[in-house]
Amino acid sequence: DGGITQSPKYLFRKEGQNVTLSCEQNLNHDAMYWYRQDPGQGLRLIYYSQIVNDFQKGDIAEGYSVSREKKESFPLTVTSAQKNPTAFYLCASSTPVGRQETQYFGPGTRLLVL
Amino acid sequence: AQSVTQPDIHITVSEGASLELRCNYSYGATPYLFWYVQSPGQGLQLLLKYFSGDTLVQGIKGFEAEFKRSQSSFNLRKPSVHWSDAAEYFCAVDFSGNTGKLIFGQGTTLQVKP
């Protein structure tokens, strides 16, 4: 089945620790996105990548880093510089059909701080 | 700044009643418009989308939405709500029409009374 997978489902971070969230897609989509979701705030864009080996900051990139070495993978690292990392993290992917892109989402990873 | 507003944070309707969820957006010449639904602890599922053409669009699960350019609105409707429709609903807008970057509303939580 084609889709987007995120792992782990739950992740715990200790003070000063970097953690990496995995996002994989087998939809052959060109673009991938990371969002952060906090209660009552909707989704906010962290980073996005439209092609391999290229990515751009979104609205809240501070304290996060990404890589895009393969088309199907877009891991997100939450660094120790991110002081309030507790949130639900969603990965999405899309590919343009003409000028019409539609984003499809993975199941999410919930990050908690110990 | 470009923004998306969902005026209703919570809505409660009785099962079988009609539903309308509101979405307004700031100025955008040719916005692409989306509605997503999220069950607790899950990712987002696409309900419907509008790119161009007929301003009344049909989606999955019996939902429809109407784009009104003069009111900068894209309201979601369903004629008869089922208990399984209880979830959080997000309106999202691609203001540029070709970047794939979405701005999300804060979400509306729908509760369905038996």
PDB file of C-alpha atoms in Angstrom:
ATOM      1  CA  ASP A   1       0.000   0.000   0.000  1.00  0.00           C
ATOM      2  CA  GLY A   2       1.241   3.482  -0.807  1.00  0.00           C
ATOM      3  CA  GLY A   3       1.420   6.001   1.949  1.00  0.00           C
ATOM      4  CA  ILE A   4       3.392   7.995   4.452  1.00  0.00           C
ATOM      5  CA  THR A   5       4.855   6.414   7.548  1.00  0.00           C
ATOM      6  CA  GLN A   6       6.138   8.195  10.619  1.00  0.00           C
ATOM      7  CA  SER A   7       8.079   6.638  13.442  1.00  0.00           C
ATOM      8  CA  PRO A   8       8.069   6.335  16.303  1.00  0.00           C
ATOM      9  CA  LYS A   9       4.467   6.996  17.324  1.00  0.00           C
ATOM     10  CA  TYR A  10       5.662   8.323  20.694  1.00  0.00           C
ATOM     11  CA  LEU A  11       9.100   9.750  21.480  1.00  0.00           C
ATOM     12  CA  PHE A  12      10.547  10.933  24.748  1.00  0.00           C
ATOM     13  CA  ARG A  13      13.317  13.491  24.969  1.00  0.00           C
ATOM     14  CA  LYS A  14      15.569  14.253  27.892  1.00  0.00           C
ATOM     15  CA  GLU A  15      16.998  17.693  28.601  1.00  0.00           C
ATOM     16  CA  GLY A  16      19.834  18.591  26.248  1.00  0.00           C
ATOM     17  CA  GLN A  17      19.170  15.657  23.950  1.00  0.00           C
ATOM     18  CA  ASN A  18      18.697  15.722  20.190  1.00  0.00           C
ATOM     19  CA  VAL A  19      16.037  13.391  18.816  1.00  0.00           C
ATOM     20  CA  THR A  20      15.178  12.449  15.253  1.00  0.00           C
ATOM     21  CA  LEU A  21      11.720  11.795  13.867  1.00  0.00           C
ATOM     22  CA  SER A  22      11.420   9.613  10.807  1.00  0.00           C
ATOM     23  CA  CYS A  23       9.183  10.272   7.787  1.00  0.00           C
ATOM     24  CA  GLU A  24       9.101   7.940   4.791  1.00  0.00           C
ATOM     25  CA  GLN A  25       6.811   7.978   1.751  1.00  0.00           C
ATOM     26  CA  ASN A  26       6.407   5.529  -1.106  1.00  0.00           C
ATOM     27  CA  LEU A  27       4.090   7.737  -3.134  1.00  0.00           C
ATOM     28  CA  ASN A  28       6.899   8.988  -5.366  1.00  0.00           C
ATOM     29  CA  HIS A  29       6.065  12.519  -4.253  1.00  0.00           C
ATOM     30  CA  ASP A  30       8.558  15.293  -4.923  1.00  0.00           C
ATOM     31  CA  ALA A  31       7.796  17.583  -1.989  1.00  0.00           C
ATOM     32  CA  MET A  32       7.793  16.831   1.720  1.00  0.00           C
ATOM     33  CA  TYR A  33       6.837  18.924   4.732  1.00  0.00           C
ATOM     34  CA  TRP A  34       7.113  18.946   8.511  1.00  0.00           C
ATOM     35  CA  TYR A  35       4.480  20.587  10.688  1.00  0.00           C
ATOM     36  CA  ARG A  36       4.154  21.099  14.379  1.00  0.00           C
ATOM     37  CA  GLN A  37       0.703  20.941  15.978  1.00  0.00           C
ATOM     38  CA  ASP A  38      -0.095  22.447  19.369  1.00  0.00           C
ATOM     39  CA  PRO A  39      -3.576  22.524  20.914  1.00  0.00           C
ATOM     40  CA  GLY A  40      -5.604  25.460  19.645  1.00  0.00           C
ATOM     41  CA  GLN A  41      -2.927  26.612  17.205  1.00  0.00           C
ATOM     42  CA  GLY A  42      -3.545  24.553  14.115  1.00  0.00           C
ATOM     43  CA  LEU A  43      -0.503  23.397  12.155  1.00  0.00           C
ATOM     44  CA  ARG A  44       2.642  25.436  11.726  1.00  0.00           C
ATOM     45  CA  LEU A  45       5.237  24.735   9.046  1.00  0.00           C
ATOM     46  CA  ILE A  46       8.727  23.858  10.293  1.00  0.00           C
ATOM     47  CA  TYR A  47      10.630  22.913   7.119  1.00  0.00           C
ATOM     48  CA  TYR A  48       9.803  21.824   3.612  1.00  0.00           C
ATOM     49  CA  SER A  49      11.658  20.293   0.707  1.00  0.00           C
ATOM     50  CA  GLN A  50      10.582  20.392  -2.923  1.00  0.00           C
ATOM     51  CA  ILE A  51      13.438  18.316  -4.347  1.00  0.00           C
ATOM     52  CA  VAL A  52      16.187  16.040  -3.092  1.00  0.00           C
ATOM     53  CA  ASN A  53      19.166  17.773  -1.454  1.00  0.00           C
ATOM     54  CA  ASP A  54      17.254  21.020  -1.062  1.00  0.00           C
ATOM     55  CA  PHE A  55      15.027  22.328   1.728  1.00  0.00           C
ATOM     56  CA  GLN A  56      13.708  25.629   3.063  1.00  0.00           C
ATOM     57  CA  LYS A  57      12.785  26.978   6.457  1.00  0.00           C
ATOM     58  CA  GLY A  58       9.158  27.363   7.312  1.00  0.00           C
ATOM     59  CA  ASP A  59       7.638  29.671   9.885  1.00  0.00           C
ATOM     60  CA  ILE A  60       9.097  28.039  13.015  1.00  0.00           C
ATOM     61  CA  ALA A  61      12.408  26.446  11.974  1.00  0.00           C
ATOM     62  CA  GLU A  62      14.461  27.557  14.999  1.00  0.00           C
ATOM     63  CA  GLY A  63      15.634  24.562  17.032  1.00  0.00           C
ATOM     64  CA  TYR A  64      14.991  22.078  14.240  1.00  0.00           C
ATOM     65  CA  SER A  65      17.045  20.613  11.397  1.00  0.00           C
ATOM     66  CA  VAL A  66      16.257  18.380   8.416  1.00  0.00           C
ATOM     67  CA  SER A  67      17.934  16.530   5.581  1.00  0.00           C
ATOM     68  CA  ARG A  68      16.668  15.283   2.217  1.00  0.00           C
ATOM     69  CA  GLU A  69      19.197  12.801   0.893  1.00  0.00           C
ATOM     70  CA  LYS A  70      16.592  10.525  -0.675  1.00  0.00           C
ATOM     71  CA  LYS A  71      13.312  11.330  -2.367  1.00  0.00           C
ATOM     72  CA  GLU A  72      11.338   9.061  -0.070  1.00  0.00           C
ATOM     73  CA  SER A  73      12.816  10.207   3.252  1.00  0.00           C
ATOM     74  CA  PHE A  74      12.715  13.513   5.158  1.00  0.00           C
ATOM     75  CA  PRO A  75      13.883  13.109   8.777  1.00  0.00           C
ATOM     76  CA  LEU A  76      13.405  15.900  11.304  1.00  0.00           C
ATOM     77  CA  THR A  77      15.836  16.446  14.173  1.00  0.00           C
ATOM     78  CA  VAL A  78      14.616  18.306  17.231  1.00  0.00           C
ATOM     79  CA  THR A  79      17.733  19.804  18.752  1.00  0.00           C
ATOM     80  CA  SER A  80      18.459  20.836  22.320  1.00  0.00           C
ATOM     81  CA  ALA A  81      18.019  24.427  21.153  1.00  0.00           C
ATOM     82  CA  GLN A  82      14.283  23.826  20.876  1.00  0.00           C
ATOM     83  CA  LYS A  83      13.183  24.764  24.379  1.00  0.00           C
ATOM     84  CA  ASN A  84       9.567  23.741  24.085  1.00  0.00           C
ATOM     85  CA  PRO A  85       9.519  20.620  21.914  1.00  0.00           C
ATOM     86  CA  THR A  86       6.437  18.938  23.367  1.00  0.00           C
ATOM     87  CA  ALA A  87       3.978  18.739  20.469  1.00  0.00           C
ATOM     88  CA  PHE A  88       2.464  16.508  17.818  1.00  0.00           C
ATOM     89  CA  TYR A  89       4.609  16.420  14.679  1.00  0.00           C
ATOM     90  CA  LEU A  90       3.092  15.730  11.290  1.00  0.00           C
ATOM     91  CA  CYS A  91       4.860  14.928   8.038  1.00  0.00           C
ATOM     92  CA  ALA A  92       3.227  15.455   4.669  1.00  0.00           C
ATOM     93  CA  SER A  93       4.112  14.944   1.037  1.00  0.00           C
ATOM     94  CA  SER A  94       2.786  16.215  -2.270  1.00  0.00           C
ATOM     95  CA  THR A  95       3.447  16.267  -5.954  1.00  0.00           C
ATOM     96  CA  PRO A  96       2.168  18.811  -8.414  1.00  0.00           C
ATOM     97  CA  VAL A  97      -0.387  17.789 -10.987  1.00  0.00           C
ATOM     98  CA  GLY A  98      -0.110  20.688 -13.351  1.00  0.00           C
ATOM     99  CA  ARG A  99      -0.169  23.579 -10.914  1.00  0.00           C
ATOM    100  CA  GLN A 100      -2.312  21.774  -8.360  1.00  0.00           C
ATOM    101  CA  GLU A 101      -0.550  20.339  -5.349  1.00  0.00           C
ATOM    102  CA  THR A 102      -2.357  18.427  -2.650  1.00  0.00           C
ATOM    103  CA  GLN A 103      -0.674  17.465   0.597  1.00  0.00           C
ATOM    104  CA  TYR A 104      -1.192  14.048   2.170  1.00  0.00           C
ATOM    105  CA  PHE A 105      -0.314  13.446   5.790  1.00  0.00           C
ATOM    106  CA  GLY A 106       1.309  10.741   7.847  1.00  0.00           C
ATOM    107  CA  PRO A 107      -0.094   9.502  11.186  1.00  0.00           C
ATOM    108  CA  GLY A 108       2.128  11.753  13.320  1.00  0.00           C
ATOM    109  CA  THR A 109       4.675  11.452  16.123  1.00  0.00           C
ATOM    110  CA  ARG A 110       3.986  12.751  19.613  1.00  0.00           C
ATOM    111  CA  LEU A 111       7.104  14.124  21.293  1.00  0.00           C
ATOM    112  CA  LEU A 112       7.187  14.421  25.067  1.00  0.00           C
ATOM    113  CA  VAL A 113       9.882  15.843  27.305  1.00  0.00           C
ATOM    114  CA  LEU A 114      10.991  13.868  30.371  1.00  0.00           C
TER     115      LEU A 114
ATOM    116  CA  ALA B   1      -0.017  38.859   6.679  1.00  0.00           C
ATOM    117  CA  GLN B   2      -1.886  36.043   5.036  1.00  0.00           C
ATOM    118  CA  SER B   3      -4.140  34.229   7.462  1.00  0.00           C
ATOM    119  CA  VAL B   4      -6.908  31.677   7.716  1.00  0.00           C
ATOM    120  CA  THR B   5      -9.653  32.039  10.308  1.00  0.00           C
ATOM    121  CA  GLN B   6     -12.027  29.419  11.588  1.00  0.00           C
ATOM    122  CA  PRO B   7     -14.303  31.464  13.840  1.00  0.00           C
ATOM    123  CA  ASP B   8     -15.790  28.514  15.718  1.00  0.00           C
ATOM    124  CA  ILE B   9     -13.424  26.640  18.033  1.00  0.00           C
ATOM    125  CA  HIS B  10     -16.071  24.144  19.150  1.00  0.00           C
ATOM    126  CA  ILE B  11     -19.402  23.166  17.592  1.00  0.00           C
ATOM    127  CA  THR B  12     -21.934  20.702  18.943  1.00  0.00           C
ATOM    128  CA  VAL B  13     -24.698  19.323  16.756  1.00  0.00           C
ATOM    129  CA  SER B  14     -27.213  16.550  17.158  1.00  0.00           C
ATOM    130  CA  GLU B  15     -26.864  13.424  15.075  1.00  0.00           C
ATOM    131  CA  GLY B  16     -28.884  13.832  11.893  1.00  0.00           C
ATOM    132  CA  ALA B  17     -28.748  17.620  11.990  1.00  0.00           C
ATOM    133  CA  SER B  18     -27.084  19.709   9.324  1.00  0.00           C
ATOM    134  CA  LEU B  19     -23.607  21.143   9.772  1.00  0.00           C
ATOM    135  CA  GLU B  20     -21.749  24.190   8.521  1.00  0.00           C
ATOM    136  CA  LEU B  21     -18.150  24.950   9.498  1.00  0.00           C
ATOM    137  CA  ARG B  22     -16.884  28.375   8.593  1.00  0.00           C
ATOM    138  CA  CYS B  23     -13.555  29.321   7.047  1.00  0.00           C
ATOM    139  CA  ASN B  24     -12.426  32.796   6.042  1.00  0.00           C
ATOM    140  CA  TYR B  25      -9.080  33.810   4.592  1.00  0.00           C
ATOM    141  CA  SER B  26      -7.240  37.043   4.026  1.00  0.00           C
ATOM    142  CA  TYR B  27      -6.728  38.391   0.545  1.00  0.00           C
ATOM    143  CA  GLY B  28      -5.392  36.008  -2.041  1.00  0.00           C
ATOM    144  CA  ALA B  29      -5.707  36.443  -5.779  1.00  0.00           C
ATOM    145  CA  THR B  30      -6.025  32.790  -6.711  1.00  0.00           C
ATOM    146  CA  PRO B  31      -6.118  30.743  -3.533  1.00  0.00           C
ATOM    147  CA  TYR B  32      -6.223  26.996  -3.499  1.00  0.00           C
ATOM    148  CA  LEU B  33      -8.503  25.817  -0.690  1.00  0.00           C
ATOM    149  CA  PHE B  34      -8.621  22.613   1.328  1.00  0.00           C
ATOM    150  CA  TRP B  35     -10.534  21.013   4.173  1.00  0.00           C
ATOM    151  CA  TYR B  36      -8.938  18.282   6.275  1.00  0.00           C
ATOM    152  CA  VAL B  37     -10.312  16.180   9.133  1.00  0.00           C
ATOM    153  CA  GLN B  38      -8.332  14.799  12.074  1.00  0.00           C
ATOM    154  CA  SER B  39      -9.424  12.141  14.545  1.00  0.00           C
ATOM    155  CA  PRO B  40      -7.736  12.245  17.974  1.00  0.00           C
ATOM    156  CA  GLY B  41      -4.085  11.232  17.830  1.00  0.00           C
ATOM    157  CA  GLN B  42      -4.190  10.713  14.085  1.00  0.00           C
ATOM    158  CA  GLY B  43      -2.901  12.428  10.982  1.00  0.00           C
ATOM    159  CA  LEU B  44      -4.988  14.643   8.715  1.00  0.00           C
ATOM    160  CA  GLN B  45      -7.255  13.220   6.039  1.00  0.00           C
ATOM    161  CA  LEU B  46      -8.200  15.283   2.995  1.00  0.00           C
ATOM    162  CA  LEU B  47     -11.951  15.880   2.729  1.00  0.00           C
ATOM    163  CA  LEU B  48     -12.054  18.071  -0.366  1.00  0.00           C
ATOM    164  CA  LYS B  49     -10.222  20.753  -2.301  1.00  0.00           C
ATOM    165  CA  TYR B  50     -10.885  23.658  -4.613  1.00  0.00           C
ATOM    166  CA  PHE B  51      -8.531  24.830  -7.334  1.00  0.00           C
ATOM    167  CA  SER B  52     -10.805  26.373  -9.950  1.00  0.00           C
ATOM    168  CA  GLY B  53     -14.096  25.931 -11.779  1.00  0.00           C
ATOM    169  CA  ASP B  54     -17.388  25.104 -10.094  1.00  0.00           C
ATOM    170  CA  THR B  55     -17.430  26.859  -6.735  1.00  0.00           C
ATOM    171  CA  LEU B  56     -19.379  24.055  -5.062  1.00  0.00           C
ATOM    172  CA  VAL B  57     -17.112  21.068  -4.531  1.00  0.00           C
ATOM    173  CA  GLN B  58     -17.992  17.609  -3.322  1.00  0.00           C
ATOM    174  CA  GLY B  59     -15.771  15.588  -1.047  1.00  0.00           C
ATOM    175  CA  ILE B  60     -15.630  12.315   0.771  1.00  0.00           C
ATOM    176  CA  LYS B  61     -17.973  11.204   3.571  1.00  0.00           C
ATOM    177  CA  GLY B  62     -20.840  13.311   2.203  1.00  0.00           C
ATOM    178  CA  PHE B  63     -19.165  16.684   2.752  1.00  0.00           C
ATOM    179  CA  GLU B  64     -19.289  19.630   0.389  1.00  0.00           C
ATOM    180  CA  ALA B  65     -17.851  23.143   0.448  1.00  0.00           C
ATOM    181  CA  GLU B  66     -18.643  26.359  -1.371  1.00  0.00           C
ATOM    182  CA  PHE B  67     -16.064  28.926  -2.414  1.00  0.00           C
ATOM    183  CA  LYS B  68     -17.323  32.506  -2.278  1.00  0.00           C
ATOM    184  CA  ARG B  69     -14.671  34.855  -3.614  1.00  0.00           C
ATOM    185  CA  SER B  70     -16.599  37.997  -2.640  1.00  0.00           C
ATOM    186  CA  GLN B  71     -16.680  36.865   0.992  1.00  0.00           C
ATOM    187  CA  SER B  72     -13.223  35.219   1.037  1.00  0.00           C
ATOM    188  CA  SER B  73     -14.902  32.145   2.453  1.00  0.00           C
ATOM    189  CA  PHE B  74     -14.818  28.403   1.943  1.00  0.00           C
ATOM    190  CA  ASN B  75     -17.429  26.931   4.280  1.00  0.00           C
ATOM    191  CA  LEU B  76     -17.802  23.196   4.794  1.00  0.00           C
ATOM    192  CA  ARG B  77     -21.260  21.648   4.942  1.00  0.00           C
ATOM    193  CA  LYS B  78     -22.934  18.313   5.521  1.00  0.00           C
ATOM    194  CA  PRO B  79     -26.712  17.837   5.356  1.00  0.00           C
ATOM    195  CA  SER B  80     -26.937  15.109   8.022  1.00  0.00           C
ATOM    196  CA  VAL B  81     -24.202  14.523  10.589  1.00  0.00           C
ATOM    197  CA  HIS B  82     -23.279  11.044  11.814  1.00  0.00           C
ATOM    198  CA  TRP B  83     -21.715  10.271  15.184  1.00  0.00           C
ATOM    199  CA  SER B  84     -18.542   9.181  13.361  1.00  0.00           C
ATOM    200  CA  ASP B  85     -18.090  12.748  12.076  1.00  0.00           C
ATOM    201  CA  ALA B  86     -16.952  13.885  15.528  1.00  0.00           C
ATOM    202  CA  ALA B  87     -13.391  15.100  14.967  1.00  0.00           C
ATOM    203  CA  GLU B  88     -11.351  18.238  14.422  1.00  0.00           C
ATOM    204  CA  TYR B  89     -11.657  20.007  11.094  1.00  0.00           C
ATOM    205  CA  PHE B  90      -9.018  22.213   9.518  1.00  0.00           C
ATOM    206  CA  CYS B  91      -9.313  24.667   6.675  1.00  0.00           C
ATOM    207  CA  ALA B  92      -6.076  25.301   4.761  1.00  0.00           C
ATOM    208  CA  VAL B  93      -5.141  27.739   2.014  1.00  0.00           C
ATOM    209  CA  ASP B  94      -2.331  27.869  -0.525  1.00  0.00           C
ATOM    210  CA  PHE B  95      -2.296  31.605  -1.179  1.00  0.00           C
ATOM    211  CA  SER B  96       0.259  31.591  -3.940  1.00  0.00           C
ATOM    212  CA  GLY B  97      -1.419  28.812  -5.836  1.00  0.00           C
ATOM    213  CA  ASN B  98       1.776  27.098  -6.882  1.00  0.00           C
ATOM    214  CA  THR B  99       4.154  26.597  -3.986  1.00  0.00           C
ATOM    215  CA  GLY B 100       2.361  23.875  -2.102  1.00  0.00           C
ATOM    216  CA  LYS B 101       2.807  25.844   1.132  1.00  0.00           C
ATOM    217  CA  LEU B 102      -0.359  25.791   3.200  1.00  0.00           C
ATOM    218  CA  ILE B 103      -1.598  28.165   5.884  1.00  0.00           C
ATOM    219  CA  PHE B 104      -3.921  26.393   8.318  1.00  0.00           C
ATOM    220  CA  GLY B 105      -6.778  27.689  10.388  1.00  0.00           C
ATOM    221  CA  GLN B 106      -6.814  26.922  14.090  1.00  0.00           C
ATOM    222  CA  GLY B 107      -9.322  24.139  13.674  1.00  0.00           C
ATOM    223  CA  THR B 108     -12.920  23.499  14.717  1.00  0.00           C
ATOM    224  CA  THR B 109     -13.748  20.635  17.039  1.00  0.00           C
ATOM    225  CA  LEU B 110     -17.044  18.984  16.210  1.00  0.00           C
ATOM    226  CA  GLN B 111     -18.983  17.154  18.891  1.00  0.00           C
ATOM    227  CA  VAL B 112     -22.016  15.078  17.880  1.00  0.00           C
ATOM    228  CA  LYS B 113     -24.829  14.499  20.366  1.00  0.00           C
ATOM    229  CA  PRO B 114     -26.797  11.242  20.098  1.00  0.00           C
TER     230      PRO B 114
END
